[in-house]
PDB file of C-alpha atoms and ligand atoms in Angstrom:
ATOM      1  CA  MET A1088      13.027   0.167  15.080  1.00  0.00           C
ATOM      2  CA  GLY A1089      11.828   3.906  15.562  1.00  0.00           C
ATOM      3  CA  HIS A1090      10.357   6.722  13.545  1.00  0.00           C
ATOM      4  CA  ALA A1091      10.527   9.401  16.110  1.00  0.00           C
ATOM      5  CA  HIS A1092      12.240  12.054  14.219  1.00  0.00           C
ATOM      6  CA  PHE A1093       8.524  11.962  11.928  1.00  0.00           C
ATOM      7  CA  ASP A1094       6.107  13.855  13.545  1.00  0.00           C
ATOM      8  CA  PHE A1095       2.620  13.072  12.532  1.00  0.00           C
ATOM      9  CA  THR A1096       0.718  14.597  15.001  1.00  0.00           C
ATOM     10  CA  GLY A1097      -2.982  15.905  14.453  1.00  0.00           C
ATOM     11  CA  GLU A1098      -2.776  14.127  11.480  1.00  0.00           C
ATOM     12  CA  VAL A1099      -5.294  11.767   9.704  1.00  0.00           C
ATOM     13  CA  ALA A1100      -4.039   8.780   7.610  1.00  0.00           C
ATOM     14  CA  ILE A1101      -6.297   5.626   6.134  1.00  0.00           C
ATOM     15  CA  VAL A1102      -4.309   2.714   5.785  1.00  0.00           C
ATOM     16  CA  THR A1103      -5.826  -0.082   3.411  1.00  0.00           C
ATOM     17  CA  GLY A1104      -4.714  -3.954   4.601  1.00  0.00           C
ATOM     18  CA  GLY A1105      -3.765  -2.371   8.028  1.00  0.00           C
ATOM     19  CA  ALA A1106      -4.319  -5.703  10.125  1.00  0.00           C
ATOM     20  CA  SER A1107      -1.006  -7.895   8.424  1.00  0.00           C
ATOM     21  CA  GLY A1108       2.249  -7.777   7.388  1.00  0.00           C
ATOM     22  CA  ILE A1109       3.201  -4.830   5.956  1.00  0.00           C
ATOM     23  CA  GLY A1110       0.300  -2.696   6.389  1.00  0.00           C
ATOM     24  CA  ARG A1111       0.330  -3.069   9.820  1.00  0.00           C
ATOM     25  CA  ALA A1112       4.058  -1.908  10.490  1.00  0.00           C
ATOM     26  CA  ILE A1113       2.528   1.279   8.877  1.00  0.00           C
ATOM     27  CA  VAL A1114       0.211   1.722  11.235  1.00  0.00           C
ATOM     28  CA  GLU A1115       2.032   1.500  13.927  1.00  0.00           C
ATOM     29  CA  ALA A1116       4.875   3.686  12.822  1.00  0.00           C
ATOM     30  CA  LEU A1117       2.236   6.270  11.768  1.00  0.00           C
ATOM     31  CA  ALA A1118       0.471   5.874  15.544  1.00  0.00           C
ATOM     32  CA  ASN A1119       3.627   6.180  17.232  1.00  0.00           C
ATOM     33  CA  ALA A1120       4.398   9.134  15.367  1.00  0.00           C
ATOM     34  CA  GLY A1121       1.303  10.582  16.603  1.00  0.00           C
ATOM     35  CA  ALA A1122      -0.880  10.169  13.698  1.00  0.00           C
ATOM     36  CA  ARG A1123      -4.676   9.376  14.224  1.00  0.00           C
ATOM     37  CA  VAL A1124      -4.672   6.087  11.801  1.00  0.00           C
ATOM     38  CA  HIS A1125      -7.931   4.972  10.584  1.00  0.00           C
ATOM     39  CA  ALA A1126      -7.191   0.965   9.677  1.00  0.00           C
ATOM     40  CA  PHE A1127      -9.673  -0.849   6.902  1.00  0.00           C
ATOM     41  CA  ASP A1128      -9.327  -4.472   6.636  1.00  0.00           C
ATOM     42  CA  LYS A1129     -11.177  -7.741   5.871  1.00  0.00           C
ATOM     43  CA  HIS A1130     -10.485  -9.029   9.680  1.00  0.00           C
ATOM     44  CA  PHE A1131      -8.535  -7.810  12.877  1.00  0.00           C
ATOM     45  CA  ASP A1132      -7.040 -10.648  14.777  1.00  0.00           C
ATOM     46  CA  SER A1133      -5.797  -8.583  17.643  1.00  0.00           C
ATOM     47  CA  GLY A1134      -6.142  -4.954  18.356  1.00  0.00           C
ATOM     48  CA  ILE A1135      -3.675  -2.288  17.234  1.00  0.00           C
ATOM     49  CA  ALA A1136      -2.247  -0.399  20.369  1.00  0.00           C
ATOM     50  CA  GLY A1137      -2.258   3.435  20.061  1.00  0.00           C
ATOM     51  CA  ALA A1138      -4.592   5.811  18.242  1.00  0.00           C
ATOM     52  CA  VAL A1139      -5.881   3.466  15.571  1.00  0.00           C
ATOM     53  CA  VAL A1140      -9.646   3.151  14.599  1.00  0.00           C
ATOM     54  CA  CYS A1141     -10.464  -0.290  12.383  1.00  0.00           C
ATOM     55  CA  HIS A1142     -12.814  -0.699  10.157  1.00  0.00           C
ATOM     56  CA  THR A1143     -13.688  -4.356   8.972  1.00  0.00           C
ATOM     57  CA  VAL A1144     -14.701  -3.685   5.365  1.00  0.00           C
ATOM     58  CA  ASP A1145     -13.948  -6.149   1.844  1.00  0.00           C
ATOM     59  CA  LEU A1146     -12.044  -3.343  -0.177  1.00  0.00           C
ATOM     60  CA  LYS A1147     -13.928  -5.602  -3.328  1.00  0.00           C
ATOM     61  CA  ASP A1148     -17.129  -3.993  -2.448  1.00  0.00           C
ATOM     62  CA  PRO A1149     -16.707  -1.225  -5.248  1.00  0.00           C
ATOM     63  CA  HIS A1150     -19.103   1.219  -2.796  1.00  0.00           C
ATOM     64  CA  ALA A1151     -16.752   0.287   0.310  1.00  0.00           C
ATOM     65  CA  PRO A1152     -14.034   3.326  -0.280  1.00  0.00           C
ATOM     66  CA  ALA A1153     -16.454   6.533  -0.754  1.00  0.00           C
ATOM     67  CA  LYS A1154     -18.378   5.162   2.060  1.00  0.00           C
ATOM     68  CA  LEU A1155     -15.445   4.494   4.304  1.00  0.00           C
ATOM     69  CA  ALA A1156     -13.465   7.895   3.438  1.00  0.00           C
ATOM     70  CA  LEU A1157     -17.037   9.916   4.371  1.00  0.00           C
ATOM     71  CA  ARG A1158     -17.481   8.114   7.511  1.00  0.00           C
ATOM     72  CA  VAL A1159     -13.350   9.151   8.811  1.00  0.00           C
ATOM     73  CA  LEU A1160     -14.322  12.486   7.536  1.00  0.00           C
ATOM     74  CA  ALA A1161     -17.142  12.600   9.709  1.00  0.00           C
ATOM     75  CA  LEU A1162     -15.112  11.428  12.525  1.00  0.00           C
ATOM     76  CA  GLU A1163     -11.903  13.972  11.749  1.00  0.00           C
ATOM     77  CA  GLY A1164     -12.659  16.818  10.098  1.00  0.00           C
ATOM     78  CA  ARG A1165     -10.109  16.116   7.664  1.00  0.00           C
ATOM     79  CA  ILE A1166      -7.736  13.091   5.863  1.00  0.00           C
ATOM     80  CA  ASP A1167      -4.674  13.897   5.243  1.00  0.00           C
ATOM     81  CA  HIS A1168      -2.516  10.906   3.783  1.00  0.00           C
ATOM     82  CA  LEU A1169      -3.454   7.739   2.562  1.00  0.00           C
ATOM     83  CA  VAL A1170      -1.187   4.128   2.361  1.00  0.00           C
ATOM     84  CA  ASN A1171      -3.006   1.926  -0.502  1.00  0.00           C
ATOM     85  CA  ASN A1172      -1.366  -0.888   1.318  1.00  0.00           C
ATOM     86  CA  ALA A1173      -4.237  -4.013   0.403  1.00  0.00           C
ATOM     87  CA  GLY A1174      -3.017  -6.408  -2.041  1.00  0.00           C
ATOM     88  CA  ILE A1175      -3.570 -10.339  -2.315  1.00  0.00           C
ATOM     89  CA  THR A1176      -1.861 -13.030  -4.479  1.00  0.00           C
ATOM     90  CA  ARG A1177      -3.287 -15.377  -6.520  1.00  0.00           C
ATOM     91  CA  ASP A1178       0.006 -17.484  -8.852  1.00  0.00           C
ATOM     92  CA  ALA A1179      -0.408 -19.391 -11.600  1.00  0.00           C
ATOM     93  CA  VAL A1180       1.824 -19.831 -14.772  1.00  0.00           C
ATOM     94  CA  LEU A1181      -0.389 -17.910 -17.216  1.00  0.00           C
ATOM     95  CA  TRP A1182      -1.526 -20.753 -19.282  1.00  0.00           C
ATOM     96  CA  LYS A1183      -3.305 -22.201 -15.874  1.00  0.00           C
ATOM     97  CA  LEU A1184      -4.047 -18.911 -14.525  1.00  0.00           C
ATOM     98  CA  GLU A1185      -7.708 -18.490 -14.447  1.00  0.00           C
ATOM     99  CA  ASP A1186     -10.482 -15.696 -14.741  1.00  0.00           C
ATOM    100  CA  ALA A1187     -11.275 -15.132 -11.409  1.00  0.00           C
ATOM    101  CA  ALA A1188      -7.699 -15.455  -9.964  1.00  0.00           C
ATOM    102  CA  TRP A1189      -7.291 -12.537 -12.771  1.00  0.00           C
ATOM    103  CA  ASP A1190     -10.189 -10.510 -11.664  1.00  0.00           C
ATOM    104  CA  GLU A1191      -9.606 -11.073  -8.021  1.00  0.00           C
ATOM    105  CA  VAL A1192      -6.366  -9.813  -7.949  1.00  0.00           C
ATOM    106  CA  LEU A1193      -6.591  -6.837 -10.858  1.00  0.00           C
ATOM    107  CA  ASP A1194      -9.711  -5.991  -8.767  1.00  0.00           C
ATOM    108  CA  VAL A1195      -8.284  -5.863  -4.882  1.00  0.00           C
ATOM    109  CA  ASN A1196      -4.700  -4.311  -5.765  1.00  0.00           C
ATOM    110  CA  LEU A1197      -5.511  -1.900  -8.533  1.00  0.00           C
ATOM    111  CA  GLY A1198      -9.409  -1.552  -8.490  1.00  0.00           C
ATOM    112  CA  ALA A1199      -9.612  -0.831  -5.129  1.00  0.00           C
ATOM    113  CA  SER A1200      -6.635   1.672  -4.851  1.00  0.00           C
ATOM    114  CA  PHE A1201      -7.968   3.823  -7.603  1.00  0.00           C
ATOM    115  CA  ARG A1202     -11.219   4.118  -5.755  1.00  0.00           C
ATOM    116  CA  MET A1203      -9.524   5.012  -2.285  1.00  0.00           C
ATOM    117  CA  LEU A1204      -7.819   7.710  -4.463  1.00  0.00           C
ATOM    118  CA  ARG A1205     -10.586   9.211  -5.796  1.00  0.00           C
ATOM    119  CA  ALA A1206     -12.393   8.934  -2.609  1.00  0.00           C
ATOM    120  CA  VAL A1207     -10.081  10.928  -0.367  1.00  0.00           C
ATOM    121  CA  VAL A1208      -8.974  13.339  -3.501  1.00  0.00           C
ATOM    122  CA  PRO A1209     -12.165  15.859  -2.863  1.00  0.00           C
ATOM    123  CA  PRO A1210     -11.326  16.360   0.287  1.00  0.00           C
ATOM    124  CA  MET A1211      -7.509  16.851   0.265  1.00  0.00           C
ATOM    125  CA  ARG A1212      -7.569  19.551  -3.056  1.00  0.00           C
ATOM    126  CA  GLN A1213     -10.627  21.072  -0.606  1.00  0.00           C
ATOM    127  CA  ARG A1214      -7.849  21.359   1.853  1.00  0.00           C
ATOM    128  CA  GLY A1215      -4.420  22.156  -0.890  1.00  0.00           C
ATOM    129  CA  LYS A1216      -2.516  19.419   0.827  1.00  0.00           C
ATOM    130  CA  GLY A1217      -2.498  15.061   0.760  1.00  0.00           C
ATOM    131  CA  ARG A1218       0.010  12.570   0.795  1.00  0.00           C
ATOM    132  CA  ILE A1219      -0.679   9.353  -0.870  1.00  0.00           C
ATOM    133  CA  VAL A1220       1.588   6.493  -0.974  1.00  0.00           C
ATOM    134  CA  GLN A1221       0.878   2.729  -3.172  1.00  0.00           C
ATOM    135  CA  ILE A1222       2.278   0.077  -2.680  1.00  0.00           C
ATOM    136  CA  ALA A1223       3.637  -1.703  -5.586  1.00  0.00           C
ATOM    137  CA  SER A1224       6.206  -4.742  -5.554  1.00  0.00           C
ATOM    138  CA  ILE A1225       9.224  -4.798  -7.647  1.00  0.00           C
ATOM    139  CA  ASN A1226       7.554  -7.333  -9.494  1.00  0.00           C
ATOM    140  CA  GLY A1227       5.324  -4.542 -11.150  1.00  0.00           C
ATOM    141  CA  LEU A1228       8.435  -3.134 -12.777  1.00  0.00           C
ATOM    142  CA  ARG A1229       9.623  -6.660 -13.977  1.00  0.00           C
ATOM    143  CA  GLY A1230       8.266  -9.891 -14.776  1.00  0.00           C
ATOM    144  CA  LYS A1231       7.808 -13.111 -12.522  1.00  0.00           C
ATOM    145  CA  LEU A1232       6.494 -16.621 -12.844  1.00  0.00           C
ATOM    146  CA  GLY A1233       3.359 -16.956 -11.535  1.00  0.00           C
ATOM    147  CA  GLN A1234       2.799 -13.571 -11.207  1.00  0.00           C
ATOM    148  CA  ALA A1235       1.409 -12.444 -14.661  1.00  0.00           C
ATOM    149  CA  ASN A1236      -1.882 -11.372 -12.910  1.00  0.00           C
ATOM    150  CA  TYR A1237       0.270  -9.518  -9.444  1.00  0.00           C
ATOM    151  CA  SER A1238       2.699  -8.321 -11.950  1.00  0.00           C
ATOM    152  CA  ALA A1239       0.257  -6.532 -14.243  1.00  0.00           C
ATOM    153  CA  SER A1240      -1.650  -5.198 -11.205  1.00  0.00           C
ATOM    154  CA  LYS A1241       1.047  -3.698  -9.686  1.00  0.00           C
ATOM    155  CA  ALA A1242       2.321  -2.094 -13.096  1.00  0.00           C
ATOM    156  CA  GLY A1243      -1.034  -0.640 -13.313  1.00  0.00           C
ATOM    157  CA  VAL A1244      -0.481   0.693  -9.737  1.00  0.00           C
ATOM    158  CA  ILE A1245       2.541   2.394 -10.675  1.00  0.00           C
ATOM    159  CA  ALA A1246       0.990   3.369 -13.654  1.00  0.00           C
ATOM    160  CA  LEU A1247      -1.871   5.366 -11.381  1.00  0.00           C
ATOM    161  CA  THR A1248       0.630   6.561  -9.206  1.00  0.00           C
ATOM    162  CA  ARG A1249       2.293   8.791 -11.697  1.00  0.00           C
ATOM    163  CA  THR A1250      -0.835   9.656 -13.566  1.00  0.00           C
ATOM    164  CA  ALA A1251      -2.403  10.930  -9.634  1.00  0.00           C
ATOM    165  CA  ALA A1252       1.419  12.802  -8.908  1.00  0.00           C
ATOM    166  CA  ARG A1253       0.109  14.994 -12.705  1.00  0.00           C
ATOM    167  CA  GLU A1254      -3.162  15.663 -11.985  1.00  0.00           C
ATOM    168  CA  LEU A1255      -2.933  16.631  -8.701  1.00  0.00           C
ATOM    169  CA  GLY A1256      -0.124  17.828  -8.085  1.00  0.00           C
ATOM    170  CA  HIS A1257      -0.947  22.063  -8.502  1.00  0.00           C
ATOM    171  CA  PHE A1258      -3.463  20.753  -5.429  1.00  0.00           C
ATOM    172  CA  GLY A1259      -0.556  20.285  -2.871  1.00  0.00           C
ATOM    173  CA  ILE A1260      -0.796  16.621  -3.136  1.00  0.00           C
ATOM    174  CA  THR A1261       1.772  13.828  -3.578  1.00  0.00           C
ATOM    175  CA  VAL A1262       1.482  10.729  -4.985  1.00  0.00           C
ATOM    176  CA  ASN A1263       4.007   8.048  -4.599  1.00  0.00           C
ATOM    177  CA  ALA A1264       4.785   4.319  -4.807  1.00  0.00           C
ATOM    178  CA  ILE A1265       7.214   2.079  -2.957  1.00  0.00           C
ATOM    179  CA  ALA A1266       7.736  -1.236  -4.405  1.00  0.00           C
ATOM    180  CA  PRO A1267       8.901  -3.539  -1.983  1.00  0.00           C
ATOM    181  CA  GLY A1268      10.858  -6.665  -2.553  1.00  0.00           C
ATOM    182  CA  LEU A1269      10.885  -9.901  -1.042  1.00  0.00           C
ATOM    183  CA  ILE A1270       9.082  -8.991   2.701  1.00  0.00           C
ATOM    184  CA  GLU A1271       8.807 -11.527   5.481  1.00  0.00           C
ATOM    185  CA  THR A1272       4.934 -11.295   6.256  1.00  0.00           C
ATOM    186  CA  PRO A1273       1.495 -13.513   6.079  1.00  0.00           C
ATOM    187  CA  MET A1274       1.515 -13.117   2.123  1.00  0.00           C
ATOM    188  CA  THR A1275       5.220 -14.737   1.872  1.00  0.00           C
ATOM    189  CA  ALA A1276       5.198 -16.858   4.774  1.00  0.00           C
ATOM    190  CA  GLY A1277       3.410 -20.170   2.508  1.00  0.00           C
ATOM    191  CA  LEU A1278       6.610 -19.645  -0.105  1.00  0.00           C
ATOM    192  CA  PRO A1279       8.656 -22.539  -0.664  1.00  0.00           C
ATOM    193  CA  LEU A1280      11.953 -22.163   0.747  1.00  0.00           C
ATOM    194  CA  GLU A1281      14.207 -22.447  -2.267  1.00  0.00           C
ATOM    195  CA  VAL A1282      11.910 -18.910  -3.720  1.00  0.00           C
ATOM    196  CA  ARG A1283      12.399 -17.067  -0.598  1.00  0.00           C
ATOM    197  CA  GLU A1284      16.844 -17.688  -0.409  1.00  0.00           C
ATOM    198  CA  ARG A1285      16.502 -17.161  -4.296  1.00  0.00           C
ATOM    199  CA  ALA A1286      15.293 -13.814  -3.313  1.00  0.00           C
ATOM    200  CA  LYS A1287      18.143 -13.271  -0.816  1.00  0.00           C
ATOM    201  CA  ASN A1288      21.203 -14.175  -3.109  1.00  0.00           C
ATOM    202  CA  GLU A1289      19.321 -11.224  -5.346  1.00  0.00           C
ATOM    203  CA  THR A1290      19.885  -8.860  -2.419  1.00  0.00           C
ATOM    204  CA  ALA A1291      23.224  -6.781  -2.085  1.00  0.00           C
ATOM    205  CA  SER A1292      22.079  -6.329   1.872  1.00  0.00           C
ATOM    206  CA  GLY A1293      22.334 -10.300   2.308  1.00  0.00           C
ATOM    207  CA  ARG A1294      18.909 -10.725   3.972  1.00  0.00           C
ATOM    208  CA  LEU A1295      15.041 -10.346   3.536  1.00  0.00           C
ATOM    209  CA  GLY A1296      12.978  -7.107   3.853  1.00  0.00           C
ATOM    210  CA  GLN A1297      10.680  -6.643   7.352  1.00  0.00           C
ATOM    211  CA  PRO A1298       7.645  -4.650   7.064  1.00  0.00           C
ATOM    212  CA  THR A1299       9.398  -2.207   9.080  1.00  0.00           C
ATOM    213  CA  ASP A1300      11.617  -1.738   5.933  1.00  0.00           C
ATOM    214  CA  VAL A1301       8.642  -0.531   4.256  1.00  0.00           C
ATOM    215  CA  ALA A1302       6.960   1.913   6.754  1.00  0.00           C
ATOM    216  CA  SER A1303      10.236   4.116   6.820  1.00  0.00           C
ATOM    217  CA  ALA A1304       9.752   4.459   4.000  1.00  0.00           C
ATOM    218  CA  VAL A1305       6.294   5.436   3.706  1.00  0.00           C
ATOM    219  CA  LEU A1306       6.781   7.953   6.745  1.00  0.00           C
ATOM    220  CA  PHE A1307       9.193   9.773   4.730  1.00  0.00           C
ATOM    221  CA  LEU A1308       7.164   9.821   1.569  1.00  0.00           C
ATOM    222  CA  LEU A1309       3.986  11.231   3.849  1.00  0.00           C
ATOM    223  CA  SER A1310       6.207  13.528   5.140  1.00  0.00           C
ATOM    224  CA  GLU A1311       7.123  17.003   5.094  1.00  0.00           C
ATOM    225  CA  ALA A1312      10.525  16.018   4.410  1.00  0.00           C
ATOM    226  CA  ALA A1313       9.186  14.221   0.996  1.00  0.00           C
ATOM    227  CA  ALA A1314       7.215  17.561  -0.069  1.00  0.00           C
ATOM    228  CA  HIS A1315       8.913  17.699  -3.744  1.00  0.00           C
ATOM    229  CA  ILE A1316       8.893  14.343  -4.122  1.00  0.00           C
ATOM    230  CA  THR A1317       5.680  12.904  -5.912  1.00  0.00           C
ATOM    231  CA  GLY A1318       4.962  10.988  -9.344  1.00  0.00           C
ATOM    232  CA  THR A1319       7.908   8.232  -8.063  1.00  0.00           C
ATOM    233  CA  VAL A1320       8.515   4.675  -7.899  1.00  0.00           C
ATOM    234  CA  LEU A1321      10.905   4.043  -4.594  1.00  0.00           C
ATOM    235  CA  PRO A1322      12.135   0.077  -4.279  1.00  0.00           C
ATOM    236  CA  VAL A1323      12.540  -1.117  -0.794  1.00  0.00           C
ATOM    237  CA  ASP A1324      13.916  -4.244  -1.491  1.00  0.00           C
ATOM    238  CA  GLY A1325      18.073  -4.794  -0.464  1.00  0.00           C
ATOM    239  CA  GLY A1326      19.231  -4.030  -4.210  1.00  0.00           C
ATOM    240  CA  GLN A1327      17.015  -7.142  -5.377  1.00  0.00           C
ATOM    241  CA  LEU A1328      16.693  -4.928  -8.959  1.00  0.00           C
ATOM    242  CA  ALA A1329      20.012  -3.554  -8.032  1.00  0.00           C
TER     243      ALA A1329
HETATM  244  P1  LIG B 725      -0.140  -9.504   4.249  1.00  0.00           P
HETATM  245  O1  LIG B 725      -1.281 -10.820   3.473  1.00  0.00           O
HETATM  246  O2  LIG B 725       0.338 -10.091   5.156  1.00  0.00           O
HETATM  247  O3  LIG B 725      -1.579  -8.453   4.248  1.00  0.00           O
HETATM  248  C1  LIG B 725      -2.221  -7.810   3.369  1.00  0.00           C
HETATM  249  C2  LIG B 725      -3.587  -7.392   4.021  1.00  0.00           C
HETATM  250  O4  LIG B 725      -4.712  -6.663   2.654  1.00  0.00           O
HETATM  251  C3  LIG B 725      -4.307  -8.428   4.816  1.00  0.00           C
HETATM  252  O5  LIG B 725      -4.615  -7.730   6.135  1.00  0.00           O
HETATM  253  C4  LIG B 725      -5.490  -8.236   4.041  1.00  0.00           C
HETATM  254  O6  LIG B 725      -6.555  -9.001   4.869  1.00  0.00           O
HETATM  255  C5  LIG B 725      -5.654  -7.230   4.134  1.00  0.00           C
HETATM  256  N1  LIG B 725      -6.704  -7.315   2.200  1.00  0.00           N
HETATM  257  C6  LIG B 725      -6.434  -8.237   0.934  1.00  0.00           C
HETATM  258  N2  LIG B 725      -7.980  -8.214   0.312  1.00  0.00           N
HETATM  259  C7  LIG B 725      -8.657  -7.467   0.768  1.00  0.00           C
HETATM  260  C8  LIG B 725      -9.859  -6.996   0.957  1.00  0.00           C
HETATM  261  N3  LIG B 725     -10.314  -7.835  -0.265  1.00  0.00           N
HETATM  262  N4  LIG B 725     -10.961  -6.051   1.634  1.00  0.00           N
HETATM  263  C9  LIG B 725      -9.621  -5.939   2.887  1.00  0.00           C
HETATM  264  N5  LIG B 725      -8.573  -5.679   2.841  1.00  0.00           N
HETATM  265  C10 LIG B 725      -7.880  -6.862   1.825  1.00  0.00           C
HETATM  266  O7  LIG B 725       0.378  -9.536   3.175  1.00  0.00           O
HETATM  267  P2  LIG B 725       1.714  -8.144   2.589  1.00  0.00           P
HETATM  268  O8  LIG B 725       2.979  -8.574   2.231  1.00  0.00           O
HETATM  269  O9  LIG B 725       1.691  -6.825   3.966  1.00  0.00           O
HETATM  270  O10 LIG B 725       1.254  -7.010   1.188  1.00  0.00           O
HETATM  271  C11 LIG B 725       0.789  -5.561   1.468  1.00  0.00           C
HETATM  272  C12 LIG B 725       1.336  -5.111   0.404  1.00  0.00           C
HETATM  273  O11 LIG B 725       2.774  -5.204  -0.093  1.00  0.00           O
HETATM  274  C13 LIG B 725       0.803  -5.714  -0.997  1.00  0.00           C
HETATM  275  O12 LIG B 725      -0.434  -4.720  -1.707  1.00  0.00           O
HETATM  276  C14 LIG B 725       1.499  -6.405  -0.875  1.00  0.00           C
HETATM  277  O13 LIG B 725       1.529  -6.753  -3.049  1.00  0.00           O
HETATM  278  C15 LIG B 725       2.199  -6.033  -1.630  1.00  0.00           C
HETATM  279  N6  LIG B 725       4.232  -6.319  -1.616  1.00  0.00           N
HETATM  280  C16 LIG B 725       4.249  -7.093  -0.461  1.00  0.00           C
HETATM  281  C17 LIG B 725       5.328  -8.346  -0.288  1.00  0.00           C
HETATM  282  C18 LIG B 725       6.363  -8.837   0.288  1.00  0.00           C
HETATM  283  O14 LIG B 725       7.098  -9.877  -0.210  1.00  0.00           O
HETATM  284  N7  LIG B 725       5.192  -9.148   1.505  1.00  0.00           N
HETATM  285  C19 LIG B 725       6.384  -7.433  -2.130  1.00  0.00           C
HETATM  286  C20 LIG B 725       5.591  -6.577  -2.670  1.00  0.00           C
HETATM  287  C21 LIG B 725       4.885  -6.018  -2.787  1.00  0.00           C
END
């Protein structure tokens, strides 16, 4: 799928969780649209084509976002876009959910997103412009069996998005969230067939989502076409919530 109608030439983007699945599709789409992309991830199995710089980092390290934002600034002199995409699941029904699984999911999905935001906002404020997209989930907008930690983290991401949009709007910075439905990635590859079938049956489109479906929506929200859109949550779910 092409994103040729968006032109990010000369712009600098950070994408967390950029090695796999949705993040990788976002990295590739941005690079194809002319951006210089900095992908942050725990590990990169293979190189990514185009103007992409890969940074190996564990975002559970609370100091990593500030350090890496400074490194990108030193290399590029600007940060135009942040896509907070890194995320994990540690599913269990809540009476079996251990503290460690609660803490880890909240820390990676919500805590790291907050720390990334805090790190990129000062240079964006200074330039009077910035675009931030956070990858939430439809399960942050509804309850989901076995995902108390994940749903709470994604609902938190949505609340963080709305507050950040209010705080940053008059500095020329927009902050939006995307709520994907079930997307075919390594994260969902191990789900039982009946879970995937149930999700497919929930859609109006009759198919599961692909990483490029999410990447298209991200590029739109990062583009000038979305200049007056902020604080919103855009489901990319084939109608799962409809
Ligand atoms: P994925 O597992 O394929 O990719 C996630 C990436 O994040 C991986 O490359 C992983 O290494 C990275 N990551 C995880 N923890 C990290 C850490 N501590 N430090 C650095 N990098 C880390 O998953 P995906 O399906 O592409 O998910 C991407 C985002 O989309 C996540 O936030 C996920 O919650 C969200 N999402 C996915 C779906 C889906 O159905 N796949 C649905 C809704 C929302």
